[in-house]
Amino acid sequence: MARINDNFLKLKAGYLFPEIARRVNAYTEANAEAAGRLIRCGIGDVTEALPQAVQKAMHDAVDELGERGTFRGYGPEQGYDFLREAIAENQFASVGISADEVFISDGSKCDTGNILDIFGPGNKIAITDPVYPVYVDTNVMAGNTGEADANGAYGGLVYLPCTSENDFVPAIPEEKVDLIYLCYPNNPTGATATRAQLEAWVDYAKENDAIILYDAAYEAFVQESDVPKSIFEIDGAKSCAIEFRSFSKNGGFTGVRCAYTVIPKDLMGKAEDGSEVSLHQLWSRRHSTKFNGASYPVQRGAAAVFSPEGKAEVAALVEHYMGNAKLLREACEKIGLTVFGGVNAPYVWVGCPEGVDSWGMFDRMLEQAQVVITPGAGFGAAGEGYFRISAFNSRENVEEVCRRIAENLG
Ligand code: MLT
């Protein structure tokens, strides 16, 4: 019989969002009437239509593929130049990232997991708590952790607590670590990191030869001009950081699938014999072997996000979702709950009412209000006592959620 990867057996329960879906399905099957009232503010999945500019670019690309003369087969594994160049020019011109440092993919979830392919065993890995569960689970699968304890914390990982006391930005660790996952604007807390905080992380990474894996999937939602959108805005980050970005939340690509990872050519890792190796080259090699590129129509659609029409439409989508976030924040504040996030991120992070834990809150919102939220504990032990409301929804649904919050929790 074939041996399995035993590391999978260390994983706790199901992945968070399918687990939530399972509980919601069980509830709606048992409560057919309530099912019709259900509003989903759990997973951060976009709801509004793709920008017209994106639709047009994708239609045109399909038409091209429909003619022999303009048909294209396999594309470059690292992405088409037209998209890599548009990203470098529109997103990173001021920080000097070049087009060939941008690798196109089909999603940041995949990229943040797959990146472990180019890192060897024995790295000390730091993750924030609460955290996007993908960072933890992929390290478990890769064998980079021990078993989980009763709180779900895995042996071998360095957990960096993010609490209201530290504004959900972790303190620099006292010990030496090799890989650090940071995500700002943060999923799930909606917090942002200041320039000074990111500078401290970059200094730490350089002093300790560590690499920061910076997830900036929500950068488009930053509203305040002093909040950094990229780790590469920090001097020295090109020699110690990888950045992940996505079209999912800004361009509405959660179903279309397109993202990118920036690996500067200056970034080095160490081989077993102590020699320095370019991580850019390793990732390029990995992409060439395991990936055949995102599809041509999808990459054309992604490039259209940077057209003048696309930019205006994305700005309107961001404004819509951030308007939702404001309403959700206000509804929770009005009934006396403690609220974080929702200002530069589409997630509102709310303290549970006295005496209710985060899964208790999930049940209460589902059963009393027919609103799906995400329990904070699903993101890690430090998420206990909180719940997350996603602002990705129609205005009508969000207004209804606000009414139900007032009726059921007020
Ligand atoms: C979330 O709800 O945390 C996100 O939608 C998950 C994701 O982007 O994969």
XYZ file of C-alpha atoms and ligand atoms in Angstrom:
419
model
C 0.000 0.000 0.000
C 1.292 3.461 -0.869
C 2.605 5.534 2.027
C 0.795 8.778 2.635
C 2.237 12.096 3.759
C 1.683 11.581 7.485
C 1.961 15.320 8.074
C -1.630 15.625 6.810
C -2.739 13.644 9.844
C -1.536 16.464 12.091
C -4.052 18.912 10.574
C -6.805 19.979 12.940
C -10.438 19.481 11.834
C -11.316 20.722 8.339
C -10.027 23.847 6.651
C -11.881 26.785 8.243
C -14.143 27.908 5.406
C -15.368 24.457 4.301
C -16.006 23.756 8.001
C -18.139 26.894 8.228
C -19.961 25.908 5.025
C -20.611 22.456 6.506
C -22.161 23.961 9.650
C -24.237 26.428 7.633
C -25.518 23.633 5.377
C -26.484 21.530 8.383
C -28.417 24.510 9.787
C -30.211 25.364 6.538
C -31.150 21.720 5.908
C -32.744 21.546 9.335
C -34.363 25.010 9.068
C -35.708 25.369 5.552
C -37.611 28.573 6.341
C -34.643 30.351 7.876
C -32.463 29.300 4.936
C -34.156 31.843 2.675
C -33.099 34.643 5.024
C -29.436 33.622 5.156
C -26.830 36.334 4.464
C -23.220 35.233 4.098
C -20.569 37.500 5.596
C -18.189 34.645 6.402
C -15.615 33.946 3.702
C -14.297 37.105 2.072
C -15.781 36.395 -1.322
C -16.612 39.266 -3.658
C -20.215 39.693 -4.810
C -20.227 42.462 -7.428
C -19.906 41.939 -11.182
C -16.529 41.964 -12.925
C -15.513 45.424 -14.179
C -16.701 46.073 -17.742
C -13.117 46.722 -18.827
C -12.136 43.261 -17.562
C -15.129 41.611 -19.226
C -14.313 43.238 -22.548
C -10.636 42.264 -22.396
C -11.572 38.673 -21.608
C -14.158 38.532 -24.415
C -11.602 39.945 -26.868
C -9.031 37.397 -25.723
C -11.472 34.546 -26.254
C -12.192 35.904 -29.753
C -8.438 35.912 -30.458
C -8.229 32.289 -29.346
C -11.155 31.521 -31.639
C -9.209 32.429 -34.799
C -6.369 30.285 -36.101
C -4.279 33.338 -36.942
C -4.375 34.758 -33.414
C -4.711 31.522 -31.470
C -2.209 30.954 -28.626
C -1.264 27.720 -26.910
C 0.955 27.469 -23.849
C 1.970 30.854 -22.535
C 5.108 31.725 -20.570
C 4.941 29.959 -17.190
C 5.908 33.131 -15.355
C 3.159 35.134 -17.038
C 2.748 37.185 -20.203
C 5.005 40.244 -20.494
C 1.994 42.509 -21.075
C 0.692 41.710 -17.576
C 4.055 41.610 -15.772
C 4.908 44.993 -17.301
C 1.517 46.498 -16.413
C 1.955 45.363 -12.800
C 5.517 46.676 -12.499
C 4.515 50.010 -14.006
C 1.240 50.519 -12.146
C 1.979 48.952 -8.783
C 5.705 49.195 -8.197
C 7.152 52.012 -10.323
C 8.083 54.075 -7.265
C 9.905 51.195 -5.557
C 11.820 49.931 -8.587
C 10.460 46.401 -8.997
C 11.001 45.223 -12.570
C 8.563 43.218 -14.683
C 10.715 40.086 -14.543
C 10.511 40.112 -10.740
C 6.731 39.604 -11.001
C 5.420 36.036 -11.333
C 1.806 35.593 -12.429
C -0.238 32.780 -10.901
C -3.778 31.589 -10.361
C -4.094 32.789 -6.783
C -2.382 34.000 -3.641
C -3.728 31.104 -1.624
C -1.764 28.793 -3.939
C 1.298 31.051 -3.983
C 1.539 31.436 -0.209
C 1.344 27.660 0.091
C 3.529 26.762 -2.888
C 6.324 29.121 -1.845
C 7.387 26.489 0.681
C 8.636 24.376 -2.262
C 11.728 26.564 -2.474
C 12.538 26.515 1.247
C 14.241 23.583 2.850
C 13.634 21.763 6.119
C 14.789 23.132 9.444
C 13.674 26.738 9.028
C 12.286 28.411 12.129
C 8.931 29.801 10.997
C 7.049 32.665 12.627
C 3.370 33.292 12.036
C 0.995 35.793 13.538
C -1.903 34.676 15.697
C -4.686 35.128 14.528
C -3.637 34.266 10.995
C -4.907 33.315 7.539
C -5.012 29.527 8.097
C -3.278 28.695 4.802
C 0.138 29.739 6.163
C -0.145 27.322 9.064
C -1.727 24.366 7.301
C 0.727 24.416 4.400
C 3.621 24.338 6.854
C 2.001 21.402 8.608
C 1.601 19.590 5.268
C 5.243 20.316 4.388
C 6.424 18.737 7.633
C 7.683 21.989 9.101
C 5.801 21.550 12.388
C 5.265 19.108 15.201
C 1.852 18.048 16.478
C -0.833 20.520 17.546
C -1.481 21.049 21.247
C -4.914 21.305 22.893
C -5.217 24.936 21.718
C -4.413 23.982 18.138
C -0.891 25.507 18.304
C 1.660 23.470 16.363
C 5.000 22.502 17.846
C 7.937 24.111 16.088
C 6.117 27.258 14.911
C 6.819 30.598 16.574
C 3.461 32.251 17.221
C 3.395 36.047 17.272
C 0.286 37.160 19.169
C -1.641 40.045 17.614
C -3.925 41.577 20.182
C -5.745 44.844 20.757
C -2.827 45.809 23.062
C -0.345 45.748 20.174
C -2.893 47.034 17.616
C -2.738 43.608 15.960
C 0.852 44.127 14.798
C 3.173 41.636 16.490
C 6.238 42.497 18.538
C 9.582 41.606 16.981
C 10.539 38.138 18.280
C 13.344 37.831 20.776
C 14.570 34.642 19.168
C 16.017 34.205 15.688
C 13.576 32.986 13.031
C 14.135 32.299 9.318
C 10.717 32.866 7.711
C 8.100 35.357 8.873
C 4.561 35.556 7.505
C 3.062 39.038 7.678
C -0.223 40.172 6.114
C -1.188 43.875 5.976
C -3.856 45.135 5.619
C -4.505 42.152 7.780
C -6.762 39.222 7.284
C -8.589 38.625 9.645
C -8.267 41.681 11.913
C -8.404 44.417 9.256
C -5.443 46.094 11.002
C -2.661 47.897 9.167
C 1.046 48.158 9.963
C 2.710 51.554 10.088
C 5.841 52.396 8.147
C 7.873 52.384 11.393
C 6.555 48.923 12.298
C 7.450 47.522 8.881
C 10.875 49.176 9.079
C 11.474 47.365 12.360
C 10.541 44.059 10.702
C 12.814 44.693 7.735
C 15.674 45.596 10.110
C 15.057 42.406 12.073
C 14.946 40.306 8.898
C 18.216 41.765 7.625
C 19.985 41.339 10.962
C 18.827 37.730 11.228
C 19.093 36.697 7.565
C 15.361 36.038 7.684
C 12.820 36.336 4.887
C 9.488 38.110 5.242
C 6.618 36.519 3.310
C 4.409 39.577 2.935
C 0.800 39.028 1.921
C -0.592 42.284 0.508
C -3.761 40.804 -1.003
C -5.827 43.639 0.492
C -3.589 46.603 -0.418
C -6.236 48.105 -2.734
C -8.471 48.763 0.267
C -6.014 51.106 2.020
C -7.729 54.489 2.405
C -5.268 56.386 4.579
C -2.348 57.893 2.688
C 0.324 57.134 5.327
C -0.377 53.372 5.382
C 2.209 51.404 3.358
C 0.720 49.256 0.602
C 3.843 47.249 -0.145
C 6.723 45.921 1.921
C 8.980 47.212 -0.866
C 8.187 50.779 0.199
C 10.576 50.026 3.058
C 14.292 50.535 2.329
C 16.185 47.272 2.253
C 13.095 45.067 1.813
C 14.246 43.889 -1.610
C 16.962 41.855 0.053
C 14.668 40.240 2.643
C 11.072 40.022 1.401
C 8.696 38.317 -1.001
C 5.309 39.942 -1.625
C 2.052 38.265 -2.615
C -0.717 40.187 -4.351
C -3.976 39.244 -5.944
C -6.683 40.409 -8.325
C -9.268 38.524 -6.267
C -10.544 41.231 -3.997
C -9.900 44.433 -5.974
C -10.798 43.193 -9.469
C -13.420 40.695 -8.308
C -11.341 37.704 -9.478
C -12.129 35.193 -6.705
C -13.781 32.997 -9.319
C -11.653 34.098 -12.287
C -8.335 33.383 -10.481
C -5.262 35.554 -11.021
C -2.570 36.752 -8.628
C 1.144 37.476 -8.568
C 4.194 37.073 -6.424
C 7.097 39.503 -6.405
C 10.516 38.020 -5.771
C 13.333 40.555 -6.143
C 16.462 39.376 -7.888
C 18.518 40.509 -4.862
C 16.833 37.994 -2.595
C 19.019 35.075 -1.569
C 18.620 31.891 0.432
C 21.280 29.525 1.702
C 22.030 26.032 0.378
C 23.121 23.150 2.625
C 26.769 23.805 1.721
C 26.397 27.418 2.866
C 26.425 28.960 -0.608
C 23.937 31.695 -1.477
C 21.247 30.881 -4.043
C 18.824 33.223 -5.819
C 15.261 32.609 -4.629
C 14.050 34.336 -7.790
C 15.726 31.646 -9.873
C 14.362 28.849 -7.722
C 10.802 30.166 -7.965
C 11.140 30.617 -11.709
C 12.352 27.030 -11.971
C 9.519 25.828 -9.764
C 6.944 27.701 -11.867
C 8.370 26.261 -15.102
C 8.084 22.733 -13.783
C 4.820 22.781 -11.873
C 2.757 25.481 -13.585
C 1.765 26.305 -17.148
C 0.683 29.850 -16.452
C -2.682 31.470 -15.778
C -4.948 31.344 -18.817
C -4.556 33.945 -21.570
C -8.094 35.449 -21.271
C -7.636 35.742 -17.505
C -4.293 37.532 -17.876
C -5.817 39.883 -20.456
C -8.633 40.571 -17.999
C -6.130 41.235 -15.207
C -4.165 43.663 -17.374
C -7.416 45.560 -18.041
C -7.597 46.355 -14.322
C -4.788 48.845 -15.058
C -6.528 50.529 -18.018
C -8.057 53.952 -17.236
C -11.580 52.435 -17.328
C -10.470 49.455 -15.248
C -8.873 51.686 -12.612
C -12.052 53.761 -12.297
C -14.214 50.652 -11.995
C -11.936 49.047 -9.405
C -11.961 52.288 -7.407
C -15.770 52.163 -7.437
C -15.779 48.542 -6.253
C -13.369 49.371 -3.432
C -15.530 52.343 -2.466
C -18.605 50.129 -2.434
C -17.058 47.460 -0.189
C -15.454 50.020 2.126
C -18.833 51.773 2.394
C -20.204 48.415 3.554
C -17.371 48.094 6.071
C -18.225 51.507 7.508
C -21.890 50.550 7.965
C -20.959 47.266 9.640
C -18.499 49.020 11.949
C -21.101 51.582 12.947
C -23.817 48.961 13.535
C -21.541 47.035 15.919
C -20.331 50.175 17.679
C -23.896 51.399 18.149
C -24.749 48.372 20.281
C -21.606 48.769 22.354
C -19.351 46.120 20.815
C -15.618 46.767 20.497
C -14.742 47.085 16.839
C -11.436 47.003 14.936
C -10.559 47.020 11.236
C -12.919 48.029 8.459
C -11.101 51.322 7.820
C -8.319 50.204 5.449
C -9.519 46.645 4.943
C -12.790 44.938 4.002
C -12.913 43.008 7.289
C -14.489 44.188 10.529
C -13.048 42.457 13.620
C -15.442 42.582 16.532
C -15.075 41.633 20.178
C -17.735 39.109 21.244
C -20.241 40.238 23.843
C -19.362 39.342 27.440
C -19.608 35.615 28.132
C -19.881 34.457 24.497
C -16.958 32.740 22.778
C -16.303 33.044 19.063
C -17.967 29.789 17.923
C -20.829 30.660 20.299
C -21.112 33.937 18.451
C -21.058 32.116 15.118
C -23.999 29.954 16.293
C -25.887 32.925 17.718
C -25.559 34.991 14.542
C -26.569 31.987 12.426
C -29.503 30.848 14.534
C -30.896 34.184 15.713
C -29.982 36.485 12.830
C -29.338 34.064 9.919
C -26.051 35.881 9.274
C -22.877 33.904 8.634
C -19.762 35.396 10.233
C -16.322 33.881 10.836
C -15.412 32.933 14.393
C -12.112 34.485 15.464
C -10.903 31.222 16.999
C -10.865 29.725 13.489
C -7.850 31.958 12.781
C -5.882 30.866 15.845
C -5.985 30.875 19.630
C -5.550 34.663 19.862
C -8.675 35.073 17.712
C -10.820 33.679 20.525
C -13.216 36.313 21.828
C -13.623 37.929 18.398
C -15.616 37.416 15.239
C -14.994 38.695 11.701
C -17.616 40.214 9.422
C -16.749 40.385 5.749
C -17.811 43.578 3.967
C -17.961 41.797 0.606
C -21.660 41.923 -0.128
C -24.398 43.978 -1.747
C -25.370 47.236 0.000
C -28.866 45.879 0.496
C -27.596 42.785 2.309
C -25.219 44.814 4.461
C -28.013 47.173 5.495
C -30.104 44.157 6.412
C -27.203 42.650 8.397
C -26.897 45.942 10.290
C -30.620 45.818 11.154
C -30.312 42.233 12.353
C -27.247 43.085 14.459
C -29.281 45.817 16.169
C -32.304 43.533 16.680
C -30.474 40.440 17.865
C -27.406 41.709 19.671
C -28.542 45.137 20.786
C -11.014 34.902 3.798
O -12.227 34.958 3.948
O -10.225 34.903 4.751
C -10.503 34.851 2.409
O -11.510 34.960 1.485
C -9.834 33.605 2.169
C -9.079 33.638 0.891
O -8.865 34.694 0.281
O -8.667 32.559 0.506
